[in-house]
Amino acid sequence: MDWERERDALMLLGYVLYSAGRLERAEEVLAGVCAMTPGDDEAERLLTAVRCRLGRHAEVLMATSRQLALSLAEPEAAAMHWLRAEALWDLGRKEESADAASRFLAWRAAEPTGVA
C-alpha cells in the first residue's frame, strides 16, 4: 500500500477512535500521521480536536494559532476558532474565549444553511 492510502486509512481510524471516545488511542494514531507527514494540516486539525477533548489546552492554543496563521478556508478556520474558544474557556480566559466564539458564530451565521 502506498503512503497516501495508508495515511487516509490512519486518518479514518483516528476519526473513528475520536468519535468513539477512545481519545488517547486517537491521539496516538493521529500524532503518528503528523510525524510521518509534517505539514499535514488536516491531520493536525483532527489531532487538535482530540487534544481539546483531552484537556491539553496549551497544545490546542499553539496548534490553533499555527492553523489560523495559514489563512485557512472558512470552515477550517471556524473550527479552529471554536476549539480555541473551548480551550480558552477551560483556562479561565473568558473574554478571549468569547472573542474566539464570536468569530466562529459570525462564520456560522454567514453560512447559507446555518449548519456548521
XYZ file of N, CA, C and O in Angstrom:
464
model
N 0.846 -1.177 0.000
C 0.000 0.000 0.000
C 0.894 1.244 0.000
O 1.862 1.303 0.736
N 0.549 2.217 -0.830
C 1.357 3.436 -0.852
C 1.014 4.310 0.355
O 0.002 4.122 1.018
N 1.914 5.266 0.630
C 1.768 6.073 1.840
C 0.466 6.872 1.842
O -0.176 7.002 2.882
N 0.041 7.408 0.717
C -1.178 8.221 0.681
C -2.400 7.395 1.120
O -3.221 7.866 1.904
N -2.496 6.183 0.634
C -3.617 5.321 1.030
C -3.499 4.917 2.499
O -4.504 4.847 3.214
N -2.283 4.652 2.940
C -2.075 4.303 4.349
C -2.434 5.488 5.243
O -3.094 5.332 6.266
N -2.023 6.673 4.821
C -2.342 7.892 5.563
C -3.853 8.067 5.657
O -4.397 8.366 6.712
N -4.559 7.882 4.545
C -6.019 8.016 4.547
C -6.666 6.996 5.484
O -7.611 7.324 6.209
N -6.152 5.784 5.491
C -6.690 4.746 6.379
C -6.445 5.113 7.845
O -7.331 4.937 8.697
N -5.257 5.635 8.143
C -4.950 6.040 9.512
C -5.791 7.238 9.942
O -6.225 7.316 11.098
N -6.028 8.164 9.023
C -6.896 9.307 9.336
C -8.306 8.827 9.676
O -8.919 9.292 10.631
N -8.814 7.896 8.881
C -10.137 7.344 9.147
C -10.165 6.644 10.502
O -11.093 6.830 11.291
N -9.138 5.855 10.781
C -9.047 5.180 12.076
C -9.027 6.207 13.207
O -9.735 6.055 14.210
N -8.220 7.252 13.054
C -8.158 8.297 14.072
C -9.510 8.951 14.303
O -9.918 9.188 15.444
N -10.225 9.216 13.223
C -11.550 9.837 13.339
C -12.538 8.891 14.024
O -13.314 9.317 14.891
N -12.516 7.617 13.659
C -13.421 6.639 14.277
C -13.119 6.517 15.773
O -14.036 6.501 16.602
N -11.845 6.444 16.126
C -11.468 6.375 17.535
C -11.919 7.629 18.288
O -12.443 7.540 19.407
N -11.733 8.777 17.694
C -12.174 10.051 18.284
C -13.678 10.030 18.488
O -14.173 10.352 19.573
N -14.415 9.615 17.472
C -15.872 9.577 17.548
C -16.366 8.585 18.596
O -17.415 8.794 19.208
N -15.600 7.520 18.797
C -15.974 6.500 19.773
C -15.529 6.851 21.194
O -15.765 6.085 22.124
N -14.853 7.989 21.342
C -14.408 8.408 22.665
C -13.113 7.768 23.124
O -12.728 7.918 24.285
N -12.423 7.090 22.224
C -11.132 6.479 22.571
C -10.030 7.501 22.254
O -9.234 7.333 21.335
N -10.039 8.555 23.033
C -9.234 9.731 22.728
C -7.737 9.485 22.795
O -6.991 9.989 21.953
N -7.277 8.749 23.797
C -5.836 8.512 23.909
C -5.314 7.734 22.700
O -4.256 8.050 22.167
N -6.078 6.734 22.283
C -5.661 5.940 21.109
C -5.741 6.784 19.843
O -4.858 6.696 18.982
N -6.789 7.612 19.717
C -6.908 8.508 18.560
C -5.714 9.451 18.504
O -5.150 9.691 17.429
N -5.305 9.946 19.671
C -4.153 10.847 19.707
C -2.896 10.135 19.217
O -2.122 10.696 18.442
N -2.684 8.899 19.648
C -1.507 8.140 19.209
C -1.489 7.979 17.689
O -0.459 8.202 17.043
N -2.620 7.578 17.133
C -2.704 7.345 15.685
C -2.453 8.647 14.925
O -1.651 8.691 13.983
N -3.129 9.711 15.337
C -3.017 10.975 14.603
C -1.653 11.641 14.796
O -1.129 12.258 13.863
N -1.073 11.500 15.973
C 0.285 12.027 16.184
C 1.261 11.288 15.270
O 2.204 11.893 14.739
N 1.024 10.004 15.068
C 1.857 9.238 14.137
C 1.732 9.745 12.717
O 2.725 9.873 12.000
N 0.506 10.045 12.296
C 0.301 10.593 10.950
C 1.044 11.919 10.823
O 1.743 12.163 9.835
N 0.909 12.776 11.839
C 1.585 14.087 11.797
C 3.105 13.940 11.764
O 3.789 14.699 11.070
N 3.628 12.957 12.476
C 5.075 12.724 12.481
C 5.561 12.215 11.126
O 6.660 12.571 10.682
N 4.739 11.399 10.478
C 5.119 10.836 9.177
C 4.949 11.825 8.030
O 5.611 11.697 7.004
N 4.050 12.787 8.212
C 3.782 13.763 7.145
C 3.748 15.176 7.740
O 2.677 15.752 7.908
N 4.924 15.698 8.069
C 4.955 17.059 8.622
C 4.252 18.027 7.670
O 4.369 17.917 6.452
N 3.480 18.919 8.241
C 2.755 19.887 7.422
C 1.405 19.383 6.943
O 0.741 20.045 6.156
N 0.968 18.224 7.432
C -0.346 17.689 7.071
C -1.380 18.426 7.918
O -1.679 18.042 9.039
N -1.921 19.504 7.358
C -2.823 20.374 8.116
C -4.106 19.674 8.527
O -4.629 19.905 9.614
N -4.625 18.801 7.675
C -5.852 18.077 8.016
C -5.626 17.183 9.238
O -6.446 17.149 10.162
N -4.511 16.471 9.258
C -4.185 15.610 10.398
C -3.973 16.444 11.652
O -4.433 16.080 12.740
N -3.310 17.573 11.505
C -3.072 18.432 12.666
C -4.381 18.988 13.221
O -4.562 19.064 14.429
N -5.319 19.352 12.337
C -6.609 19.863 12.825
C -7.371 18.799 13.604
O -7.938 19.076 14.664
N -7.375 17.566 13.104
C -8.070 16.499 13.823
C -7.359 16.172 15.136
O -8.010 15.984 16.173
N -6.050 16.163 15.124
C -5.283 15.949 16.353
C -5.578 17.054 17.363
O -5.711 16.803 18.560
N -5.729 18.267 16.891
C -6.063 19.390 17.781
C -7.426 19.186 18.431
O -7.596 19.446 19.626
N -8.394 18.701 17.667
C -9.721 18.426 18.228
C -9.633 17.349 19.313
O -10.262 17.465 20.374
N -8.844 16.320 19.054
C -8.668 15.255 20.045
C -8.033 15.829 21.310
O -8.501 15.574 22.429
N -7.001 16.610 21.147
C -6.301 17.173 22.313
C -7.192 18.142 23.083
O -7.065 18.247 24.307
N -8.080 18.811 22.397
C -9.025 19.694 23.081
C -9.900 18.865 24.017
O -10.110 19.225 25.176
N -10.392 17.742 23.536
C -11.240 16.870 24.355
C -10.452 16.238 25.509
O -11.019 15.919 26.545
N -9.158 16.084 25.316
C -8.303 15.536 26.370
C -7.893 16.597 27.399
O -7.253 16.278 28.389
N -8.241 17.858 27.130
C -7.899 18.932 28.062
C -6.477 19.438 27.938
O -5.951 20.052 28.866
N -5.859 19.231 26.803
C -4.484 19.694 26.568
C -4.521 21.109 25.992
O -4.226 21.336 24.821
N -4.912 22.047 26.816
C -5.229 23.396 26.361
C -4.047 24.153 25.767
O -4.201 24.850 24.763
N -2.875 24.031 26.377
C -1.706 24.750 25.846
C -1.380 24.262 24.434
O -1.100 25.073 23.537
N -1.456 22.949 24.211
C -1.199 22.405 22.877
C -2.262 22.865 21.881
O -1.951 23.146 20.723
N -3.505 22.937 22.340
C -4.601 23.393 21.474
C -4.384 24.842 21.063
O -4.535 25.189 19.893
N -3.994 25.683 22.004
C -3.777 27.096 21.679
C -2.618 27.274 20.698
O -2.713 28.069 19.765
N -1.546 26.519 20.884
C -0.426 26.604 19.941
C -0.846 26.133 18.557
O -0.549 26.779 17.556
N -1.559 25.008 18.502
C -1.962 24.451 17.207
C -2.968 25.351 16.498
O -2.875 25.548 15.284
N -3.928 25.904 17.236
C -4.919 26.763 16.583
C -4.266 28.048 16.084
O -4.613 28.531 15.006
N -3.324 28.570 16.822
C -2.600 29.767 16.356
C -1.862 29.461 15.061
O -1.904 30.237 14.105
N -1.196 28.317 15.023
C -0.461 27.901 13.830
C -1.428 27.713 12.649
O -1.174 28.173 11.544
N -2.536 27.034 12.883
C -3.508 26.775 11.825
C -4.144 28.069 11.319
O -4.306 28.248 10.110
N -4.505 28.968 12.220
C -5.144 30.218 11.799
C -4.178 31.114 11.036
O -4.602 31.906 10.192
N -2.884 30.979 11.284
C -1.879 31.760 10.553
C -1.760 31.300 9.095
O -1.192 32.006 8.269
N -2.333 30.141 8.776
C -2.247 29.595 7.420
C -3.295 30.170 6.470
O -3.348 29.779 5.311
N -4.132 31.065 6.955
C -5.223 31.612 6.140
C -6.097 30.486 5.594
O -6.266 30.319 4.396
N -6.627 29.718 6.501
C -7.467 28.577 6.145
C -8.752 29.014 5.463
O -9.217 30.128 5.642
N -9.342 28.096 4.723
C -10.674 28.319 4.181
C -11.634 28.436 5.370
O -11.358 27.928 6.458
N -12.755 29.062 5.158
C -13.663 29.363 6.257
C -14.091 28.190 7.130
O -14.048 28.307 8.338
N -14.515 27.060 6.604
C -14.945 26.006 7.538
C -13.827 25.560 8.479
O -14.057 25.351 9.667
N -12.617 25.436 7.954
C -11.494 25.016 8.783
C -11.125 26.097 9.796
O -10.836 25.800 10.951
N -11.130 27.348 9.370
C -10.818 28.450 10.284
C -11.867 28.530 11.389
O -11.534 28.719 12.563
N -13.136 28.367 11.022
C -14.205 28.416 12.021
C -14.015 27.324 13.065
O -14.164 27.572 14.264
N -13.660 26.127 12.630
C -13.442 25.025 13.567
C -12.286 25.347 14.516
O -12.358 25.057 15.713
N -11.225 25.952 13.991
C -10.096 26.312 14.844
C -10.495 27.382 15.857
O -10.067 27.339 17.008
N -11.344 28.335 15.455
C -11.828 29.349 16.406
C -12.644 28.687 17.516
O -12.533 29.066 18.685
N -13.472 27.696 17.156
C -14.288 27.028 18.169
C -13.413 26.250 19.160
O -13.625 26.326 20.372
N -12.434 25.502 18.651
C -11.534 24.768 19.541
C -10.762 25.722 20.435
O -10.546 25.458 21.621
N -10.357 26.847 19.863
C -9.642 27.866 20.631
C -10.531 28.413 21.742
O -10.091 28.592 22.882
N -11.797 28.678 21.409
C -12.740 29.194 22.402
C -12.908 28.204 23.553
O -12.922 28.600 24.730
N -13.016 26.923 23.234
C -13.154 25.895 24.272
C -11.935 25.874 25.192
O -12.074 25.820 26.419
N -10.749 25.881 24.598
C -9.526 25.824 25.396
C -9.389 27.060 26.285
O -9.063 26.946 27.471
N -9.646 28.223 25.716
C -9.538 29.461 26.493
C -10.539 29.483 27.642
O -10.220 29.912 28.754
N -11.758 29.013 27.379
C -12.785 28.973 28.422
C -12.329 28.083 29.583
O -12.425 28.463 30.747
N -11.819 26.902 29.237
C -11.368 25.969 30.268
C -10.185 26.506 31.060
O -9.978 26.115 32.208
N -9.426 27.393 30.449
C -8.291 28.015 31.138
C -8.708 29.240 31.953
O -7.873 29.882 32.586
N -10.002 29.577 31.908
C -10.494 30.729 32.657
C -10.302 32.059 31.950
O -10.510 33.111 32.534
N -9.928 32.008 30.685
C -9.699 33.231 29.907
C -10.980 33.545 29.129
O -11.066 33.417 27.932
N -12.009 33.963 29.893
C -13.373 34.084 29.385
C -13.518 35.120 28.271
O -14.217 34.871 27.289
N -12.889 36.287 28.407
C -13.023 37.321 27.370
C -12.413 36.867 26.048
O -13.004 37.056 24.984
N -11.245 36.268 26.107
C -10.610 35.755 24.890
C -11.441 34.630 24.279
O -11.567 34.527 23.057
N -12.022 33.813 25.154
C -12.876 32.731 24.683
C -14.094 33.293 23.959
O -14.475 32.792 22.888
N -14.694 34.328 24.520
C -15.867 34.945 23.890
C -15.514 35.516 22.523
O -16.299 35.403 21.566
N -14.331 36.091 22.395
C -13.890 36.628 21.105
C -13.740 35.515 20.076
O -14.217 35.635 18.943
N -13.108 34.422 20.461
C -12.935 33.290 19.537
C -14.286 32.680 19.171
O -14.532 32.348 18.006
N -15.172 32.560 20.149
C -16.504 32.006 19.877
C -17.285 32.912 18.942
O -17.996 32.432 18.049
N -17.137 34.227 19.096
C -17.859 35.153 18.219
C -17.360 35.049 16.779
O -18.134 35.191 15.834
N -16.081 34.752 16.593
C -15.558 34.550 15.237
C -16.179 33.305 14.605
O -16.528 33.295 13.424
N -16.312 32.246 15.406
C -16.978 31.039 14.913
C -18.440 31.341 14.578
O -18.935 30.966 13.511
N -19.133 32.019 15.473
C -20.560 32.293 15.266
C -20.797 33.216 14.078
O -21.805 33.071 13.376
N -19.892 34.146 13.824
C -20.021 35.025 12.658
C -19.950 34.201 11.379
O -20.713 34.430 10.434
N -19.041 33.228 11.341
C -18.965 32.362 10.162
C -20.242 31.550 10.027
O -20.816 31.465 8.956
N -20.703 30.989 11.128
C -21.899 30.135 11.083
C -23.118 30.910 10.620
O -23.915 30.411 9.828
N -23.261 32.143 11.077
C -24.403 32.971 10.675
C -24.353 33.298 9.186
O -25.392 33.465 8.546
N -23.148 33.378 8.635
C -22.985 33.719 7.223
C -23.209 32.514 6.303
O -23.388 32.675 5.102
N -23.200 31.309 6.872
C -23.422 30.097 6.072
C -24.848 30.072 5.551
O -25.769 30.315 6.322
N -25.055 29.775 4.276
C -26.414 29.747 3.725
C -27.336 28.774 4.443
O -28.510 29.046 4.614
N -26.809 27.645 4.900
C -27.645 26.660 5.566
C -27.708 26.876 7.059
O -28.551 26.316 7.730
N -26.767 27.680 7.587
C -26.695 27.894 9.031
C -26.162 26.678 9.770
O -26.219 26.622 10.978
N -25.653 25.695 9.048
C -25.132 24.480 9.680
C -23.622 24.469 9.560
O -23.079 24.686 8.497
N -22.975 24.203 10.683
C -21.514 24.158 10.675
C -21.027 22.779 10.367
O -21.640 21.812 10.631
